[in-house]
PDB file of C-alpha atoms in Angstrom:
ATOM      1  CA  MET A 119       0.000   0.000   0.000  1.00  0.00           C
ATOM      2  CA  PHE A 120       2.785   2.384   0.918  1.00  0.00           C
ATOM      3  CA  GLN A 121       4.638   1.553  -2.262  1.00  0.00           C
ATOM      4  CA  SER A 122       1.513   2.223  -4.291  1.00  0.00           C
ATOM      5  CA  CYS A 123       1.055   5.642  -2.667  1.00  0.00           C
ATOM      6  CA  GLY A 124       4.690   6.467  -3.346  1.00  0.00           C
ATOM      7  CA  SER A 125       4.323   5.528  -7.015  1.00  0.00           C
ATOM      8  CA  GLU A 126       1.264   7.690  -7.371  1.00  0.00           C
ATOM      9  CA  LYS A 127       3.086  10.623  -5.780  1.00  0.00           C
ATOM     10  CA  THR A 128       6.010  10.207  -8.160  1.00  0.00           C
ATOM     11  CA  SER A 129       3.663  10.014 -11.108  1.00  0.00           C
ATOM     12  CA  GLN A 130       1.906  13.207 -10.068  1.00  0.00           C
ATOM     13  CA  SER A 131       5.241  14.937  -9.532  1.00  0.00           C
ATOM     14  CA  ASN A 132       6.459  13.949 -12.991  1.00  0.00           C
ATOM     15  CA  THR A 133       3.251  15.219 -14.539  1.00  0.00           C
ATOM     16  CA  GLU A 134       3.581  18.560 -12.774  1.00  0.00           C
ATOM     17  CA  ALA A 135       7.203  18.879 -13.849  1.00  0.00           C
ATOM     18  CA  GLN A 136       6.468  18.561 -17.565  1.00  0.00           C
ATOM     19  CA  PRO A 137       7.913  21.637 -19.329  1.00  0.00           C
ATOM     20  CA  LYS A 138       5.726  23.891 -21.405  1.00  0.00           C
ATOM     21  CA  LYS A 139       6.325  23.493 -25.127  1.00  0.00           C
ATOM     22  CA  VAL A 140       6.371  26.379 -27.582  1.00  0.00           C
ATOM     23  CA  LEU A 141       6.592  26.108 -31.347  1.00  0.00           C
ATOM     24  CA  PHE A 142       8.677  28.848 -33.002  1.00  0.00           C
ATOM     25  CA  VAL A 143       7.843  29.301 -36.701  1.00  0.00           C
ATOM     26  CA  LEU A 144      10.424  31.027 -38.901  1.00  0.00           C
ATOM     27  CA  THR A 145      10.192  32.241 -42.481  1.00  0.00           C
ATOM     28  CA  SER A 146      11.779  30.378 -45.402  1.00  0.00           C
ATOM     29  CA  HIS A 147      11.676  33.429 -47.707  1.00  0.00           C
ATOM     30  CA  ASP A 148      14.978  35.156 -48.465  1.00  0.00           C
ATOM     31  CA  GLN A 149      14.272  37.743 -51.189  1.00  0.00           C
ATOM     32  CA  MET A 150      13.332  41.375 -50.517  1.00  0.00           C
ATOM     33  CA  GLY A 151      10.827  41.736 -53.333  1.00  0.00           C
ATOM     34  CA  ASN A 152      12.533  42.569 -56.629  1.00  0.00           C
ATOM     35  CA  THR A 153      15.347  44.585 -55.055  1.00  0.00           C
ATOM     36  CA  GLY A 154      17.929  41.819 -55.309  1.00  0.00           C
ATOM     37  CA  GLU A 155      18.564  42.200 -51.568  1.00  0.00           C
ATOM     38  CA  LYS A 156      18.288  39.364 -49.087  1.00  0.00           C
ATOM     39  CA  THR A 157      15.855  39.116 -46.196  1.00  0.00           C
ATOM     40  CA  GLY A 158      14.580  36.421 -43.831  1.00  0.00           C
ATOM     41  CA  PHE A 159      13.947  36.391 -40.091  1.00  0.00           C
ATOM     42  CA  TRP A 160      15.347  39.055 -37.744  1.00  0.00           C
ATOM     43  CA  ILE A 161      17.903  37.388 -35.474  1.00  0.00           C
ATOM     44  CA  GLU A 162      17.180  39.432 -32.341  1.00  0.00           C
ATOM     45  CA  GLU A 163      13.447  38.755 -32.604  1.00  0.00           C
ATOM     46  CA  PHE A 164      14.220  35.052 -32.493  1.00  0.00           C
ATOM     47  CA  ALA A 165      17.118  35.022 -30.032  1.00  0.00           C
ATOM     48  CA  THR A 166      15.654  37.166 -27.250  1.00  0.00           C
ATOM     49  CA  PRO A 167      12.368  35.241 -26.871  1.00  0.00           C
ATOM     50  CA  TYR A 168      14.223  31.948 -27.405  1.00  0.00           C
ATOM     51  CA  TYR A 169      16.581  32.462 -24.471  1.00  0.00           C
ATOM     52  CA  PHE A 170      14.035  34.226 -22.286  1.00  0.00           C
ATOM     53  CA  LEU A 171      11.701  31.233 -22.520  1.00  0.00           C
ATOM     54  CA  LYS A 172      14.394  28.568 -22.531  1.00  0.00           C
ATOM     55  CA  ASP A 173      15.969  29.989 -19.364  1.00  0.00           C
ATOM     56  CA  GLN A 174      12.569  29.563 -17.698  1.00  0.00           C
ATOM     57  CA  GLY A 175      12.468  25.872 -18.590  1.00  0.00           C
ATOM     58  CA  VAL A 176      10.286  26.148 -21.679  1.00  0.00           C
ATOM     59  CA  GLU A 177      10.963  23.528 -24.361  1.00  0.00           C
ATOM     60  CA  ILE A 178      11.254  25.121 -27.806  1.00  0.00           C
ATOM     61  CA  THR A 179      10.827  23.487 -31.206  1.00  0.00           C
ATOM     62  CA  LEU A 180      11.759  25.327 -34.416  1.00  0.00           C
ATOM     63  CA  ALA A 181       9.901  24.938 -37.690  1.00  0.00           C
ATOM     64  CA  SER A 182       9.729  26.676 -41.068  1.00  0.00           C
ATOM     65  CA  PRO A 183       7.749  26.144 -44.286  1.00  0.00           C
ATOM     66  CA  LYS A 184      10.647  24.439 -46.098  1.00  0.00           C
ATOM     67  CA  GLY A 185      12.394  22.982 -43.041  1.00  0.00           C
ATOM     68  CA  GLY A 186      16.160  23.049 -42.567  1.00  0.00           C
ATOM     69  CA  GLN A 187      18.104  26.296 -42.216  1.00  0.00           C
ATOM     70  CA  PRO A 188      15.850  29.355 -42.468  1.00  0.00           C
ATOM     71  CA  PRO A 189      17.365  32.522 -43.938  1.00  0.00           C
ATOM     72  CA  PHE A 190      18.149  35.437 -41.651  1.00  0.00           C
ATOM     73  CA  ASP A 191      18.052  39.073 -42.672  1.00  0.00           C
ATOM     74  CA  PRO A 192      21.678  40.198 -43.174  1.00  0.00           C
ATOM     75  CA  ARG A 193      20.836  43.584 -41.628  1.00  0.00           C
ATOM     76  CA  SER A 194      20.003  41.832 -38.368  1.00  0.00           C
ATOM     77  CA  ASP A 195      23.538  40.458 -38.279  1.00  0.00           C
ATOM     78  CA  ALA A 196      25.150  43.907 -38.564  1.00  0.00           C
ATOM     79  CA  ASP A 197      27.271  45.214 -35.691  1.00  0.00           C
ATOM     80  CA  ASN A 198      24.692  47.853 -34.750  1.00  0.00           C
ATOM     81  CA  ALA A 199      21.954  45.207 -34.461  1.00  0.00           C
ATOM     82  CA  GLN A 200      23.750  43.047 -31.923  1.00  0.00           C
ATOM     83  CA  THR A 201      22.269  42.472 -28.467  1.00  0.00           C
ATOM     84  CA  PRO A 202      23.290  40.152 -25.626  1.00  0.00           C
ATOM     85  CA  SER A 203      20.870  37.526 -26.956  1.00  0.00           C
ATOM     86  CA  THR A 204      22.199  37.631 -30.537  1.00  0.00           C
ATOM     87  CA  LYS A 205      25.762  37.304 -29.248  1.00  0.00           C
ATOM     88  CA  ARG A 206      24.700  34.371 -27.084  1.00  0.00           C
ATOM     89  CA  PHE A 207      23.048  32.739 -30.095  1.00  0.00           C
ATOM     90  CA  LYS A 208      26.187  33.115 -32.212  1.00  0.00           C
ATOM     91  CA  ALA A 209      28.225  31.338 -29.540  1.00  0.00           C
ATOM     92  CA  ASP A 210      25.619  28.637 -28.888  1.00  0.00           C
ATOM     93  CA  GLN A 211      26.485  25.587 -30.986  1.00  0.00           C
ATOM     94  CA  GLU A 212      23.438  23.651 -29.802  1.00  0.00           C
ATOM     95  CA  ALA A 213      21.067  26.445 -30.825  1.00  0.00           C
ATOM     96  CA  GLN A 214      22.879  26.849 -34.143  1.00  0.00           C
ATOM     97  CA  LYS A 215      22.382  23.149 -34.851  1.00  0.00           C
ATOM     98  CA  GLN A 216      18.721  23.369 -33.907  1.00  0.00           C
ATOM     99  CA  MET A 217      18.304  26.339 -36.258  1.00  0.00           C
ATOM    100  CA  ALA A 218      19.982  24.488 -39.120  1.00  0.00           C
ATOM    101  CA  ASN A 219      17.521  21.634 -38.733  1.00  0.00           C
ATOM    102  CA  THR A 220      14.118  23.252 -38.323  1.00  0.00           C
ATOM    103  CA  LEU A 221      11.203  20.902 -38.823  1.00  0.00           C
ATOM    104  CA  LYS A 222       9.126  21.238 -41.955  1.00  0.00           C
ATOM    105  CA  LEU A 223       5.981  23.098 -40.975  1.00  0.00           C
ATOM    106  CA  SER A 224       3.747  20.439 -42.506  1.00  0.00           C
ATOM    107  CA  ALA A 225       5.222  17.866 -40.087  1.00  0.00           C
ATOM    108  CA  VAL A 226       4.164  19.601 -36.856  1.00  0.00           C
ATOM    109  CA  LYS A 227       0.853  19.365 -35.007  1.00  0.00           C
ATOM    110  CA  ALA A 228      -0.729  21.945 -32.739  1.00  0.00           C
ATOM    111  CA  ASP A 229      -1.657  19.177 -30.281  1.00  0.00           C
ATOM    112  CA  ASP A 230       2.024  18.710 -29.417  1.00  0.00           C
ATOM    113  CA  TYR A 231       2.571  22.282 -28.165  1.00  0.00           C
ATOM    114  CA  ASP A 232       1.210  24.731 -25.627  1.00  0.00           C
ATOM    115  CA  ALA A 233       1.728  27.913 -27.687  1.00  0.00           C
ATOM    116  CA  ILE A 234       3.054  29.203 -30.988  1.00  0.00           C
ATOM    117  CA  PHE A 235       5.377  32.156 -31.625  1.00  0.00           C
ATOM    118  CA  TYR A 236       6.420  33.916 -34.845  1.00  0.00           C
ATOM    119  CA  PRO A 237       9.630  35.987 -34.940  1.00  0.00           C
ATOM    120  CA  GLY A 238       9.618  38.827 -37.443  1.00  0.00           C
ATOM    121  CA  GLY A 239      11.859  40.022 -40.215  1.00  0.00           C
ATOM    122  CA  HIS A 240      10.432  40.913 -43.621  1.00  0.00           C
ATOM    123  CA  GLY A 241      10.371  37.299 -44.826  1.00  0.00           C
ATOM    124  CA  PRO A 242       6.955  36.419 -43.324  1.00  0.00           C
ATOM    125  CA  LEU A 243       5.310  39.104 -45.474  1.00  0.00           C
ATOM    126  CA  TRP A 244       5.974  36.938 -48.507  1.00  0.00           C
ATOM    127  CA  ASP A 245       5.539  33.359 -47.312  1.00  0.00           C
ATOM    128  CA  LEU A 246       3.906  32.918 -43.898  1.00  0.00           C
ATOM    129  CA  SER A 247       1.192  35.502 -44.549  1.00  0.00           C
ATOM    130  CA  THR A 248      -0.418  33.154 -47.085  1.00  0.00           C
ATOM    131  CA  ASP A 249       1.031  29.760 -46.117  1.00  0.00           C
ATOM    132  CA  LYS A 250      -1.980  27.451 -45.749  1.00  0.00           C
ATOM    133  CA  THR A 251      -0.205  25.157 -43.282  1.00  0.00           C
ATOM    134  CA  SER A 252       0.723  28.103 -41.074  1.00  0.00           C
ATOM    135  CA  ILE A 253      -2.785  29.536 -41.275  1.00  0.00           C
ATOM    136  CA  ALA A 254      -4.300  26.175 -40.270  1.00  0.00           C
ATOM    137  CA  LEU A 255      -1.836  25.864 -37.385  1.00  0.00           C
ATOM    138  CA  ILE A 256      -2.658  29.305 -36.004  1.00  0.00           C
ATOM    139  CA  GLU A 257      -6.372  28.590 -36.198  1.00  0.00           C
ATOM    140  CA  SER A 258      -5.847  25.207 -34.497  1.00  0.00           C
ATOM    141  CA  PHE A 259      -3.855  26.758 -31.646  1.00  0.00           C
ATOM    142  CA  TYR A 260      -6.379  29.553 -31.167  1.00  0.00           C
ATOM    143  CA  ASN A 261      -9.433  27.292 -31.307  1.00  0.00           C
ATOM    144  CA  ALA A 262      -7.796  24.966 -28.770  1.00  0.00           C
ATOM    145  CA  GLY A 263      -7.362  27.860 -26.316  1.00  0.00           C
ATOM    146  CA  LYS A 264      -3.598  28.118 -26.814  1.00  0.00           C
ATOM    147  CA  PRO A 265      -1.660  31.424 -27.064  1.00  0.00           C
ATOM    148  CA  VAL A 266      -0.649  32.740 -30.487  1.00  0.00           C
ATOM    149  CA  SER A 267       2.137  35.341 -30.501  1.00  0.00           C
ATOM    150  CA  ALA A 268       4.069  37.335 -33.088  1.00  0.00           C
ATOM    151  CA  VAL A 269       6.435  40.305 -33.162  1.00  0.00           C
ATOM    152  CA  CYS A 270       7.297  43.126 -35.586  1.00  0.00           C
ATOM    153  CA  HIS A 271       6.533  42.005 -39.168  1.00  0.00           C
ATOM    154  CA  ALA A 272       5.352  38.578 -38.030  1.00  0.00           C
ATOM    155  CA  PRO A 273       1.764  39.730 -37.318  1.00  0.00           C
ATOM    156  CA  ALA A 274       1.624  39.464 -41.124  1.00  0.00           C
ATOM    157  CA  VAL A 275       0.667  35.850 -40.368  1.00  0.00           C
ATOM    158  CA  PHE A 276      -2.818  37.115 -39.434  1.00  0.00           C
ATOM    159  CA  LYS A 277      -3.529  38.323 -42.974  1.00  0.00           C
ATOM    160  CA  GLU A 278      -5.707  35.339 -43.857  1.00  0.00           C
ATOM    161  CA  THR A 279      -6.374  33.611 -40.522  1.00  0.00           C
ATOM    162  CA  LYS A 280     -10.023  33.250 -39.605  1.00  0.00           C
ATOM    163  CA  ALA A 281     -12.093  32.886 -36.467  1.00  0.00           C
ATOM    164  CA  LYS A 282     -14.639  30.057 -36.207  1.00  0.00           C
ATOM    165  CA  ASP A 283     -17.355  32.299 -37.654  1.00  0.00           C
ATOM    166  CA  GLY A 284     -15.254  33.007 -40.761  1.00  0.00           C
ATOM    167  CA  SER A 285     -14.362  36.583 -39.829  1.00  0.00           C
ATOM    168  CA  PRO A 286     -10.702  37.683 -39.633  1.00  0.00           C
ATOM    169  CA  LEU A 287      -9.070  36.306 -36.488  1.00  0.00           C
ATOM    170  CA  VAL A 288      -7.922  39.768 -35.385  1.00  0.00           C
ATOM    171  CA  LYS A 289     -11.307  41.438 -35.904  1.00  0.00           C
ATOM    172  CA  GLY A 290     -12.275  43.361 -32.768  1.00  0.00           C
ATOM    173  CA  LYS A 291      -9.050  42.420 -30.996  1.00  0.00           C
ATOM    174  CA  LYS A 292      -6.253  44.658 -29.732  1.00  0.00           C
ATOM    175  CA  VAL A 293      -3.155  44.138 -31.858  1.00  0.00           C
ATOM    176  CA  THR A 294       0.087  45.794 -32.854  1.00  0.00           C
ATOM    177  CA  GLY A 295       2.872  45.201 -35.352  1.00  0.00           C
ATOM    178  CA  PHE A 296       5.480  47.079 -37.380  1.00  0.00           C
ATOM    179  CA  SER A 297       4.006  50.515 -38.015  1.00  0.00           C
ATOM    180  CA  ASP A 298       3.609  52.275 -41.351  1.00  0.00           C
ATOM    181  CA  GLU A 299       5.798  55.075 -40.005  1.00  0.00           C
ATOM    182  CA  GLU A 300       8.599  52.652 -39.119  1.00  0.00           C
ATOM    183  CA  GLU A 301       8.379  51.015 -42.562  1.00  0.00           C
ATOM    184  CA  ALA A 302       8.637  54.433 -44.199  1.00  0.00           C
ATOM    185  CA  ALA A 303      11.646  55.263 -42.021  1.00  0.00           C
ATOM    186  CA  ILE A 304      13.600  52.352 -43.518  1.00  0.00           C
ATOM    187  CA  ASN A 305      12.412  53.189 -47.062  1.00  0.00           C
ATOM    188  CA  LEU A 306      10.619  49.906 -47.718  1.00  0.00           C
ATOM    189  CA  THR A 307       7.016  51.077 -48.022  1.00  0.00           C
ATOM    190  CA  GLU A 308       7.046  50.557 -51.793  1.00  0.00           C
ATOM    191  CA  VAL A 309       8.959  47.267 -51.601  1.00  0.00           C
ATOM    192  CA  VAL A 310       6.865  45.187 -49.209  1.00  0.00           C
ATOM    193  CA  PRO A 311       3.771  43.382 -50.551  1.00  0.00           C
ATOM    194  CA  PHE A 312       1.622  45.024 -47.864  1.00  0.00           C
ATOM    195  CA  LEU A 313       1.988  47.120 -44.720  1.00  0.00           C
ATOM    196  CA  VAL A 314       1.425  45.256 -41.459  1.00  0.00           C
ATOM    197  CA  GLU A 315      -0.380  48.127 -39.729  1.00  0.00           C
ATOM    198  CA  ASP A 316      -2.735  48.684 -42.670  1.00  0.00           C
ATOM    199  CA  MET A 317      -3.513  44.970 -43.014  1.00  0.00           C
ATOM    200  CA  LEU A 318      -4.345  44.577 -39.320  1.00  0.00           C
ATOM    201  CA  LYS A 319      -6.699  47.572 -39.492  1.00  0.00           C
ATOM    202  CA  GLU A 320      -8.324  46.324 -42.704  1.00  0.00           C
ATOM    203  CA  ASN A 321      -8.966  42.999 -40.980  1.00  0.00           C
ATOM    204  CA  GLY A 322     -10.791  44.803 -38.188  1.00  0.00           C
ATOM    205  CA  GLY A 323      -7.985  44.700 -35.640  1.00  0.00           C
ATOM    206  CA  ILE A 324      -7.893  47.423 -32.983  1.00  0.00           C
ATOM    207  CA  TYR A 325      -4.376  48.562 -33.831  1.00  0.00           C
ATOM    208  CA  SER A 326      -2.264  50.612 -31.442  1.00  0.00           C
ATOM    209  CA  ARG A 327       1.411  51.464 -31.314  1.00  0.00           C
ATOM    210  CA  GLY A 328       4.106  53.051 -29.224  1.00  0.00           C
ATOM    211  CA  ASP A 329       6.881  55.383 -30.316  1.00  0.00           C
ATOM    212  CA  ASN A 330       9.031  54.367 -33.264  1.00  0.00           C
ATOM    213  CA  TRP A 331      11.558  51.674 -32.254  1.00  0.00           C
ATOM    214  CA  ALA A 332      10.353  51.653 -28.624  1.00  0.00           C
ATOM    215  CA  ALA A 333       9.231  48.467 -26.873  1.00  0.00           C
ATOM    216  CA  TYR A 334       5.473  47.999 -27.176  1.00  0.00           C
ATOM    217  CA  ALA A 335       3.337  44.867 -26.959  1.00  0.00           C
ATOM    218  CA  VAL A 336      -0.345  44.178 -26.473  1.00  0.00           C
ATOM    219  CA  GLU A 337      -2.307  41.170 -25.328  1.00  0.00           C
ATOM    220  CA  ASP A 338      -5.936  40.404 -26.086  1.00  0.00           C
ATOM    221  CA  GLY A 339      -7.076  37.021 -24.898  1.00  0.00           C
ATOM    222  CA  LEU A 340      -4.927  34.435 -26.644  1.00  0.00           C
ATOM    223  CA  LEU A 341      -3.324  36.940 -29.044  1.00  0.00           C
ATOM    224  CA  ILE A 342      -0.009  38.549 -28.112  1.00  0.00           C
ATOM    225  CA  THR A 343       1.671  40.942 -30.541  1.00  0.00           C
ATOM    226  CA  GLY A 344       4.732  43.211 -30.459  1.00  0.00           C
ATOM    227  CA  GLN A 345       5.498  46.286 -32.557  1.00  0.00           C
ATOM    228  CA  ASN A 346       9.179  46.023 -33.469  1.00  0.00           C
ATOM    229  CA  PRO A 347      12.509  44.323 -32.574  1.00  0.00           C
ATOM    230  CA  ALA A 348      12.668  46.150 -29.239  1.00  0.00           C
ATOM    231  CA  SER A 349       9.349  44.526 -28.311  1.00  0.00           C
ATOM    232  CA  SER A 350      10.466  40.898 -28.578  1.00  0.00           C
ATOM    233  CA  GLU A 351      11.212  40.453 -24.875  1.00  0.00           C
ATOM    234  CA  LEU A 352       7.902  42.022 -23.884  1.00  0.00           C
ATOM    235  CA  VAL A 353       6.082  39.528 -26.092  1.00  0.00           C
ATOM    236  CA  ALA A 354       8.061  36.666 -24.542  1.00  0.00           C
ATOM    237  CA  LYS A 355       7.215  37.900 -21.026  1.00  0.00           C
ATOM    238  CA  LYS A 356       3.520  38.086 -21.826  1.00  0.00           C
ATOM    239  CA  LEU A 357       3.650  34.640 -23.417  1.00  0.00           C
ATOM    240  CA  LEU A 358       5.401  33.110 -20.407  1.00  0.00           C
ATOM    241  CA  ALA A 359       2.849  34.695 -18.059  1.00  0.00           C
ATOM    242  CA  LYS A 360       0.069  33.211 -20.142  1.00  0.00           C
ATOM    243  CA  LEU A 361       1.677  29.771 -20.101  1.00  0.00           C
ATOM    244  CA  THR A 362       2.272  29.733 -16.347  1.00  0.00           C
ATOM    245  CA  LYS A 363      -1.136  31.004 -15.185  1.00  0.00           C
TER     246      LYS A 363
END
């Protein structure tokens, strides 16, 4: 009898100790429109949430539409874009290996994770905004009561996502993302296929923003969005709080 009680206690303890699992989805697109310049994901927007969550015991899986090594935006690797988290990522062989071997998006299931997160960079504007697998995943997470989060240009993934009633997923919800003013400041308004701020508003989102380049994130139910690279840690904090409630 005592042994049985002990086994049950151990079993309960193991169940309680299970780490939360978050799926990070990165772009596979590497071309900045017809400019001939490269793009991809923004390193800081991946690295800061990655380490913030990992250091809190969260288990992270990486995926991308094509699988394998996703492209990073060369501008995010410039000296003036470096942060403690990007430097840590560069020196982290395990994380580098994980990045080089992202799962193919079609091979992952929402049931296996507690939340989903999209780092930004301009790449998602071209592929993840219309990727049917990504759209289905987001809707699956949301409909299952699991947090959906994105930062900077990554709220582009809400372009075609729908709620159960067929309306845009962001309709009537507080959201943010890279602002029109910030896009104009880096002279890419005429290059990108659409502006994140405009798209969110057109889809009925209640868009708000902070100052240019300042940290700003909003949460509305299961949706967590951040405005720009400086907002990536705020998004991660809100996501962790949601996961540990």
